[in-house]
Every structure is written in C-alpha cells, then in structure tokens.
Amino acid sequence: LSRGRAYTLSPASQKIVKEIKDPIEITFFANADLPTRFQSARTEVSDLLAEYKRAGSKLTIKTVDPKTDESAKKLVSEFQI
C-alpha cells in the first residue's frame, strides 16, 4: 500500500491480475545511475510493479539495467527502446 494510495491497485485491477492463468514476466528496464530528477519515477514504477506482483501469483517482475546486463542490452536493441 503506497502513501496516499496513489500506487495501490483498484479492486478491479486486483481481480484481473488474480485471474491470470498463464505465467507472465514483466521486464522493467532501468539504469541504476539515472539522473536525480528520474530517480523518483524509477521508484514509483518499481512500487507499482510490486503491487501487481503481490496481487497475482502468476506474475514475475524483473528489473534489469541495460548498462550493466549484457542480455538486457540485447533486448533494448531488439525492442528498439
């Protein structure tokens, strides 16, 4: 539960996530050395993804840093992000 419930999933979202039947992996690409002005956004996204994970046992959340992870670098190139 986040402060002010800003990143708390709605009951409808929780229901949908709980009903997921097949495993889903969510990959969050984030550099560890983001500029200060983006650090809070990284934290907010991580917190929201954690809420999804808590709501659904079929979800796997993976955070990767494309600057330090070779496989993540390849995915960034492949997905053109």
A tleap script that builds the chain and sets N, CA, C and O, in Angstrom:
source leaprc.protein.ff14SB
mol = sequence {
  NLEU SER ARG GLY ARG ALA TYR THR LEU SER
  PRO ALA SER GLN LYS ILE VAL LYS GLU ILE
  LYS ASP PRO ILE GLU ILE THR PHE PHE ALA
  ASN ALA ASP LEU PRO THR ARG PHE GLN SER
  ALA ARG THR GLU VAL SER ASP LEU LEU ALA
  GLU TYR LYS ARG ALA GLY SER LYS LEU THR
  ILE LYS THR VAL ASP PRO LYS THR ASP GLU
  SER ALA LYS LYS LEU VAL SER GLU PHE GLN
  CILE
}
set mol.1.N position { 0.853 -1.172 0.000 }
set mol.1.CA position { 0.000 0.000 0.000 }
set mol.1.C position { 0.897 1.232 0.000 }
set mol.1.O position { 1.765 1.378 0.860 }
set mol.2.N position { 0.684 2.097 -0.950 }
set mol.2.CA position { 1.525 3.277 -1.042 }
set mol.2.C position { 0.924 4.437 -0.267 }
set mol.2.O position { -0.256 4.439 0.084 }
set mol.3.N position { 1.769 5.416 -0.015 }
set mol.3.CA position { 1.320 6.619 0.659 }
set mol.3.C position { 0.217 7.272 -0.154 }
set mol.3.O position { 0.397 7.509 -1.349 }
set mol.4.N position { -0.902 7.566 0.454 }
set mol.4.CA position { -1.994 8.219 -0.247 }
set mol.4.C position { -2.682 7.317 -1.259 }
set mol.4.O position { -3.511 7.786 -2.040 }
set mol.5.N position { -2.353 6.033 -1.257 }
set mol.5.CA position { -2.956 5.032 -2.142 }
set mol.5.C position { -2.747 5.345 -3.624 }
set mol.5.O position { -3.480 4.835 -4.471 }
set mol.6.N position { -1.755 6.177 -3.946 }
set mol.6.CA position { -1.500 6.568 -5.338 }
set mol.6.C position { -1.112 5.381 -6.196 }
set mol.6.O position { -1.451 5.336 -7.379 }
set mol.7.N position { -0.404 4.416 -5.618 }
set mol.7.CA position { 0.055 3.269 -6.406 }
set mol.7.C position { -0.551 1.974 -5.899 }
set mol.7.O position { 0.066 0.912 -5.984 }
set mol.8.N position { -1.754 2.070 -5.376 }
set mol.8.CA position { -2.476 0.899 -4.927 }
set mol.8.C position { -3.421 0.483 -6.052 }
set mol.8.O position { -4.121 1.317 -6.625 }
set mol.9.N position { -3.434 -0.794 -6.359 }
set mol.9.CA position { -4.292 -1.271 -7.432 }
set mol.9.C position { -5.757 -1.189 -7.033 }
set mol.9.O position { -6.117 -1.421 -5.879 }
set mol.10.N position { -6.573 -0.863 -7.983 }
set mol.10.CA position { -8.012 -0.826 -7.739 }
set mol.10.C position { -8.507 -2.256 -7.547 }
set mol.10.O position { -7.838 -3.202 -7.964 }
set mol.11.N position { -9.653 -2.422 -6.928 }
set mol.11.CA position { -10.212 -3.771 -6.786 }
set mol.11.C position { -10.389 -4.467 -8.143 }
set mol.11.O position { -10.180 -5.676 -8.246 }
set mol.12.N position { -10.767 -3.727 -9.165 }
set mol.12.CA position { -10.935 -4.327 -10.495 }
set mol.12.C position { -9.595 -4.830 -11.041 }
set mol.12.O position { -9.526 -5.917 -11.613 }
set mol.13.N position { -8.542 -4.046 -10.865 }
set mol.13.CA position { -7.218 -4.471 -11.326 }
set mol.13.C position { -6.744 -5.696 -10.551 }
set mol.13.O position { -6.181 -6.622 -11.134 }
set mol.14.N position { -6.968 -5.703 -9.248 }
set mol.14.CA position { -6.583 -6.852 -8.433 }
set mol.14.C position { -7.297 -8.111 -8.895 }
set mol.14.O position { -6.697 -9.183 -8.964 }
set mol.15.N position { -8.574 -7.978 -9.210 }
set mol.15.CA position { -9.366 -9.130 -9.678 }
set mol.15.C position { -8.813 -9.664 -10.994 }
set mol.15.O position { -8.662 -10.874 -11.163 }
set mol.16.N position { -8.517 -8.777 -11.909 }
set mol.16.CA position { -7.977 -9.197 -13.210 }
set mol.16.C position { -6.648 -9.915 -13.037 }
set mol.16.O position { -6.421 -10.967 -13.636 }
set mol.17.N position { -5.772 -9.349 -12.219 }
set mol.17.CA position { -4.451 -9.952 -12.007 }
set mol.17.C position { -4.586 -11.324 -11.341 }
set mol.17.O position { -3.860 -12.253 -11.696 }
set mol.18.N position { -5.492 -11.459 -10.394 }
set mol.18.CA position { -5.685 -12.746 -9.718 }
set mol.18.C position { -6.206 -13.808 -10.669 }
set mol.18.O position { -5.979 -14.998 -10.451 }
set mol.19.N position { -6.904 -13.395 -11.723 }
set mol.19.CA position { -7.492 -14.341 -12.669 }
set mol.19.C position { -6.547 -14.752 -13.798 }
set mol.19.O position { -6.922 -15.555 -14.653 }
set mol.20.N position { -5.348 -14.223 -13.812 }
set mol.20.CA position { -4.377 -14.602 -14.841 }
set mol.20.C position { -4.062 -16.084 -14.681 }
set mol.20.O position { -3.720 -16.549 -13.594 }
set mol.21.N position { -4.183 -16.813 -15.786 }
set mol.21.CA position { -3.989 -18.264 -15.726 }
set mol.21.C position { -2.574 -18.701 -16.105 }
set mol.21.O position { -2.052 -19.664 -15.543 }
set mol.22.N position { -1.960 -18.008 -17.039 }
set mol.22.CA position { -0.622 -18.372 -17.502 }
set mol.22.C position { 0.416 -17.414 -16.925 }
set mol.22.O position { 0.118 -16.245 -16.679 }
set mol.23.N position { 1.627 -17.906 -16.712 }
set mol.23.CA position { 2.681 -17.035 -16.181 }
set mol.23.C position { 2.978 -15.868 -17.134 }
set mol.23.O position { 2.989 -16.026 -18.354 }
set mol.24.N position { 3.214 -14.719 -16.552 }
set mol.24.CA position { 3.574 -13.512 -17.297 }
set mol.24.C position { 4.815 -12.921 -16.645 }
set mol.24.O position { 4.876 -12.760 -15.426 }
set mol.25.N position { 5.803 -12.600 -17.475 }
set mol.25.CA position { 7.005 -11.942 -16.969 }
set mol.25.C position { 7.019 -10.502 -17.466 }
set mol.25.O position { 6.892 -10.244 -18.663 }
set mol.26.N position { 7.173 -9.582 -16.546 }
set mol.26.CA position { 7.281 -8.158 -16.869 }
set mol.26.C position { 8.726 -7.755 -16.625 }
set mol.26.O position { 9.260 -7.947 -15.532 }
set mol.27.N position { 9.357 -7.193 -17.658 }
set mol.27.CA position { 10.733 -6.731 -17.523 }
set mol.27.C position { 10.736 -5.214 -17.515 }
set mol.27.O position { 10.247 -4.566 -18.441 }
set mol.28.N position { 11.300 -4.661 -16.449 }
set mol.28.CA position { 11.414 -3.215 -16.287 }
set mol.28.C position { 12.873 -2.843 -16.534 }
set mol.28.O position { 13.762 -3.252 -15.786 }
set mol.29.N position { 13.110 -2.071 -17.579 }
set mol.29.CA position { 14.457 -1.619 -17.924 }
set mol.29.C position { 14.710 -0.292 -17.231 }
set mol.29.O position { 13.997 0.684 -17.467 }
set mol.30.N position { 15.725 -0.257 -16.375 }
set mol.30.CA position { 16.027 0.978 -15.648 }
set mol.30.C position { 17.502 1.019 -15.290 }
set mol.30.O position { 18.036 0.079 -14.701 }
set mol.31.N position { 18.141 2.092 -15.642 }
set mol.31.CA position { 19.547 2.283 -15.281 }
set mol.31.C position { 19.648 2.616 -13.801 }
set mol.31.O position { 18.843 3.381 -13.270 }
set mol.32.N position { 20.635 2.039 -13.146 }
set mol.32.CA position { 20.858 2.328 -11.731 }
set mol.32.C position { 21.338 3.762 -11.523 }
set mol.32.O position { 21.132 4.343 -10.458 }
set mol.33.N position { 21.976 4.326 -12.539 }
set mol.33.CA position { 22.547 5.671 -12.398 }
set mol.33.C position { 21.732 6.734 -13.133 }
set mol.33.O position { 22.287 7.609 -13.798 }
set mol.34.N position { 20.419 6.645 -13.003 }
set mol.34.CA position { 19.560 7.662 -13.613 }
set mol.34.C position { 19.828 9.031 -12.989 }
set mol.34.O position { 20.218 9.125 -11.825 }
set mol.35.N position { 19.617 10.089 -13.770 }
set mol.35.CA position { 19.737 11.429 -13.178 }
set mol.35.C position { 18.759 11.582 -12.009 }
set mol.35.O position { 17.707 10.943 -11.978 }
set mol.36.N position { 19.110 12.411 -11.080 }
set mol.36.CA position { 18.317 12.610 -9.867 }
set mol.36.C position { 16.849 12.875 -10.169 }
set mol.36.O position { 15.973 12.369 -9.468 }
set mol.37.N position { 16.574 13.655 -11.193 }
set mol.37.CA position { 15.174 14.017 -11.482 }
set mol.37.C position { 14.333 12.813 -11.914 }
set mol.37.O position { 13.106 12.902 -11.921 }
set mol.38.N position { 14.966 11.684 -12.275 }
set mol.38.CA position { 14.235 10.484 -12.692 }
set mol.38.C position { 14.233 9.388 -11.624 }
set mol.38.O position { 13.550 8.377 -11.785 }
set mol.39.N position { 14.982 9.573 -10.546 }
set mol.39.CA position { 15.060 8.546 -9.509 }
set mol.39.C position { 13.694 8.249 -8.889 }
set mol.39.O position { 13.364 7.088 -8.642 }
set mol.40.N position { 12.907 9.280 -8.641 }
set mol.40.CA position { 11.600 9.048 -8.024 }
set mol.40.C position { 10.674 8.301 -8.984 }
set mol.40.O position { 9.872 7.477 -8.544 }
set mol.41.N position { 10.770 8.572 -10.273 }
set mol.41.CA position { 9.944 7.849 -11.251 }
set mol.41.C position { 10.303 6.368 -11.260 }
set mol.41.O position { 9.425 5.509 -11.339 }
set mol.42.N position { 11.593 6.079 -11.179 }
set mol.42.CA position { 12.046 4.672 -11.134 }
set mol.42.C position { 11.464 3.978 -9.907 }
set mol.42.O position { 10.980 2.849 -9.999 }
set mol.43.N position { 11.510 4.642 -8.778 }
set mol.43.CA position { 10.971 4.082 -7.540 }
set mol.43.C position { 9.460 3.882 -7.642 }
set mol.43.O position { 8.936 2.858 -7.205 }
set mol.44.N position { 8.769 4.852 -8.214 }
set mol.44.CA position { 7.314 4.755 -8.352 }
set mol.44.C position { 6.913 3.587 -9.243 }
set mol.44.O position { 5.969 2.862 -8.930 }
set mol.45.N position { 7.623 3.402 -10.346 }
set mol.45.CA position { 7.326 2.273 -11.233 }
set mol.45.C position { 7.615 0.959 -10.513 }
set mol.45.O position { 6.821 0.022 -10.596 }
set mol.46.N position { 8.717 0.885 -9.825 }
set mol.46.CA position { 9.058 -0.331 -9.069 }
set mol.46.C position { 7.993 -0.649 -8.026 }
set mol.46.O position { 7.608 -1.805 -7.853 }
set mol.47.N position { 7.523 0.381 -7.336 }
set mol.47.CA position { 6.477 0.192 -6.323 }
set mol.47.C position { 5.179 -0.313 -6.961 }
set mol.47.O position { 4.530 -1.212 -6.426 }
set mol.48.N position { 4.807 0.260 -8.093 }
set mol.48.CA position { 3.583 -0.164 -8.770 }
set mol.48.C position { 3.710 -1.609 -9.257 }
set mol.48.O position { 2.774 -2.396 -9.111 }
set mol.49.N position { 4.845 -1.956 -9.827 }
set mol.49.CA position { 5.056 -3.331 -10.273 }
set mol.49.C position { 5.012 -4.302 -9.093 }
set mol.49.O position { 4.519 -5.421 -9.229 }
set mol.50.N position { 5.523 -3.881 -7.946 }
set mol.50.CA position { 5.466 -4.719 -6.748 }
set mol.50.C position { 4.019 -4.946 -6.315 }
set mol.50.O position { 3.676 -6.031 -5.846 }
set mol.51.N position { 3.181 -3.941 -6.466 }
set mol.51.CA position { 1.750 -4.090 -6.156 }
set mol.51.C position { 1.119 -5.141 -7.070 }
set mol.51.O position { 0.334 -5.975 -6.617 }
set mol.52.N position { 1.462 -5.096 -8.346 }
set mol.52.CA position { 0.945 -6.107 -9.273 }
set mol.52.C position { 1.419 -7.501 -8.866 }
set mol.52.O position { 0.636 -8.451 -8.877 }
set mol.53.N position { 2.678 -7.625 -8.512 }
set mol.53.CA position { 3.227 -8.912 -8.104 }
set mol.53.C position { 2.508 -9.443 -6.872 }
set mol.53.O position { 2.179 -10.628 -6.810 }
set mol.54.N position { 2.264 -8.588 -5.902 }
set mol.54.CA position { 1.558 -9.017 -4.691 }
set mol.54.C position { 0.138 -9.480 -5.017 }
set mol.54.O position { -0.398 -10.364 -4.348 }
set mol.55.N position { -0.464 -8.890 -6.031 }
set mol.55.CA position { -1.844 -9.216 -6.384 }
set mol.55.C position { -1.966 -10.505 -7.194 }
set mol.55.O position { -3.016 -11.147 -7.180 }
set mol.56.N position { -0.906 -10.888 -7.895 }
set mol.56.CA position { -1.016 -12.049 -8.765 }
set mol.56.C position { 0.170 -12.979 -8.694 }
set mol.56.O position { 1.307 -12.585 -8.951 }
set mol.57.N position { -0.112 -14.231 -8.339 }
set mol.57.CA position { 0.978 -15.195 -8.190 }
set mol.57.C position { 1.578 -15.625 -9.524 }
set mol.57.O position { 2.663 -16.206 -9.544 }
set mol.58.N position { 0.907 -15.356 -10.629 }
set mol.58.CA position { 1.415 -15.756 -11.946 }
set mol.58.C position { 2.351 -14.713 -12.553 }
set mol.58.O position { 2.898 -14.930 -13.634 }
set mol.59.N position { 2.540 -13.594 -11.872 }
set mol.59.CA position { 3.403 -12.536 -12.386 }
set mol.59.C position { 4.822 -12.654 -11.851 }
set mol.59.O position { 5.043 -12.926 -10.671 }
set mol.60.N position { 5.765 -12.445 -12.739 }
set mol.60.CA position { 7.168 -12.341 -12.354 }
set mol.60.C position { 7.639 -10.967 -12.809 }
set mol.60.O position { 7.457 -10.594 -13.968 }
set mol.61.N position { 8.233 -10.228 -11.911 }
set mol.61.CA position { 8.735 -8.899 -12.228 }
set mol.61.C position { 10.260 -8.951 -12.194 }
set mol.61.O position { 10.859 -9.393 -11.214 }
set mol.62.N position { 10.871 -8.493 -13.277 }
set mol.62.CA position { 12.329 -8.489 -13.354 }
set mol.62.C position { 12.775 -7.072 -13.699 }
set mol.62.O position { 12.306 -6.491 -14.678 }
set mol.63.N position { 13.676 -6.520 -12.900 }
set mol.63.CA position { 14.253 -5.207 -13.184 }
set mol.63.C position { 15.673 -5.417 -13.680 }
set mol.63.O position { 16.480 -6.075 -13.022 }
set mol.64.N position { 15.973 -4.858 -14.839 }
set mol.64.CA position { 17.302 -5.025 -15.426 }
set mol.64.C position { 17.898 -3.668 -15.776 }
set mol.64.O position { 17.194 -2.719 -16.119 }
set mol.65.N position { 19.210 -3.615 -15.678 }
set mol.65.CA position { 19.947 -2.401 -16.019 }
set mol.65.C position { 20.701 -2.665 -17.323 }
set mol.65.O position { 21.677 -3.416 -17.330 }
set mol.66.N position { 20.259 -2.056 -18.425 }
set mol.66.CA position { 20.901 -2.324 -19.712 }
set mol.66.C position { 22.348 -1.841 -19.797 }
set mol.66.O position { 23.078 -2.220 -20.712 }
set mol.67.N position { 22.756 -1.013 -18.854 }
set mol.67.CA position { 24.151 -0.569 -18.865 }
set mol.67.C position { 25.091 -1.628 -18.308 }
set mol.67.O position { 26.273 -1.651 -18.649 }
set mol.68.N position { 24.576 -2.500 -17.457 }
set mol.68.CA position { 25.436 -3.490 -16.811 }
set mol.68.C position { 25.078 -4.935 -17.151 }
set mol.68.O position { 25.847 -5.848 -16.848 }
set mol.69.N position { 23.934 -5.150 -17.769 }
set mol.69.CA position { 23.459 -6.501 -18.062 }
set mol.69.C position { 23.481 -6.718 -19.579 }
set mol.69.O position { 22.726 -6.085 -20.317 }
set mol.70.N position { 24.349 -7.614 -20.028 }
set mol.70.CA position { 24.523 -7.843 -21.469 }
set mol.70.C position { 23.240 -8.334 -22.141 }
set mol.70.O position { 22.918 -7.891 -23.244 }
set mol.71.N position { 22.509 -9.235 -21.500 }
set mol.71.CA position { 21.269 -9.715 -22.106 }
set mol.71.C position { 20.235 -8.594 -22.190 }
set mol.71.O position { 19.450 -8.542 -23.136 }
set mol.72.N position { 20.236 -7.703 -21.207 }
set mol.72.CA position { 19.326 -6.553 -21.242 }
set mol.72.C position { 19.698 -5.608 -22.377 }
set mol.72.O position { 18.823 -5.033 -23.024 }
set mol.73.N position { 21.001 -5.449 -22.619 }
set mol.73.CA position { 21.453 -4.605 -23.740 }
set mol.73.C position { 20.916 -5.136 -25.060 }
set mol.73.O position { 20.478 -4.368 -25.917 }
set mol.74.N position { 20.953 -6.450 -25.216 }
set mol.74.CA position { 20.450 -7.058 -26.443 }
set mol.74.C position { 18.952 -6.835 -26.596 }
set mol.74.O position { 18.467 -6.547 -27.691 }
set mol.75.N position { 18.227 -6.970 -25.501 }
set mol.75.CA position { 16.768 -6.752 -25.551 }
set mol.75.C position { 16.440 -5.299 -25.891 }
set mol.75.O position { 15.525 -5.034 -26.670 }
set mol.76.N position { 17.177 -4.368 -25.313 }
set mol.76.CA position { 16.958 -2.945 -25.610 }
set mol.76.C position { 17.137 -2.703 -27.086 }
set mol.76.O position { 16.350 -1.982 -27.700 }
set mol.77.N position { 18.164 -3.297 -27.667 }
set mol.77.CA position { 18.419 -3.146 -29.098 }
set mol.77.C position { 17.313 -3.808 -29.912 }
set mol.77.O position { 16.814 -3.236 -30.881 }
set mol.78.N position { 16.939 -5.012 -29.510 }
set mol.78.CA position { 15.899 -5.764 -30.228 }
set mol.78.C position { 14.555 -5.046 -30.200 }
set mol.78.O position { 13.867 -4.966 -31.218 }
set mol.79.N position { 14.181 -4.521 -29.026 }
set mol.79.CA position { 12.898 -3.841 -28.863 }
set mol.79.C position { 12.957 -2.373 -29.289 }
set mol.79.O position { 11.936 -1.686 -29.314 }
set mol.80.N position { 14.150 -1.904 -29.620 }
set mol.80.CA position { 14.377 -0.518 -30.021 }
set mol.80.C position { 13.885 0.474 -28.975 }
set mol.80.O position { 13.167 1.427 -29.278 }
set mol.81.N position { 14.294 0.219 -27.728 }
set mol.81.CA position { 13.918 1.129 -26.648 }
set mol.81.C position { 15.142 1.786 -26.059 }
set mol.81.O position { 15.026 2.589 -25.133 }
savepdb mol mol.pdb
quit
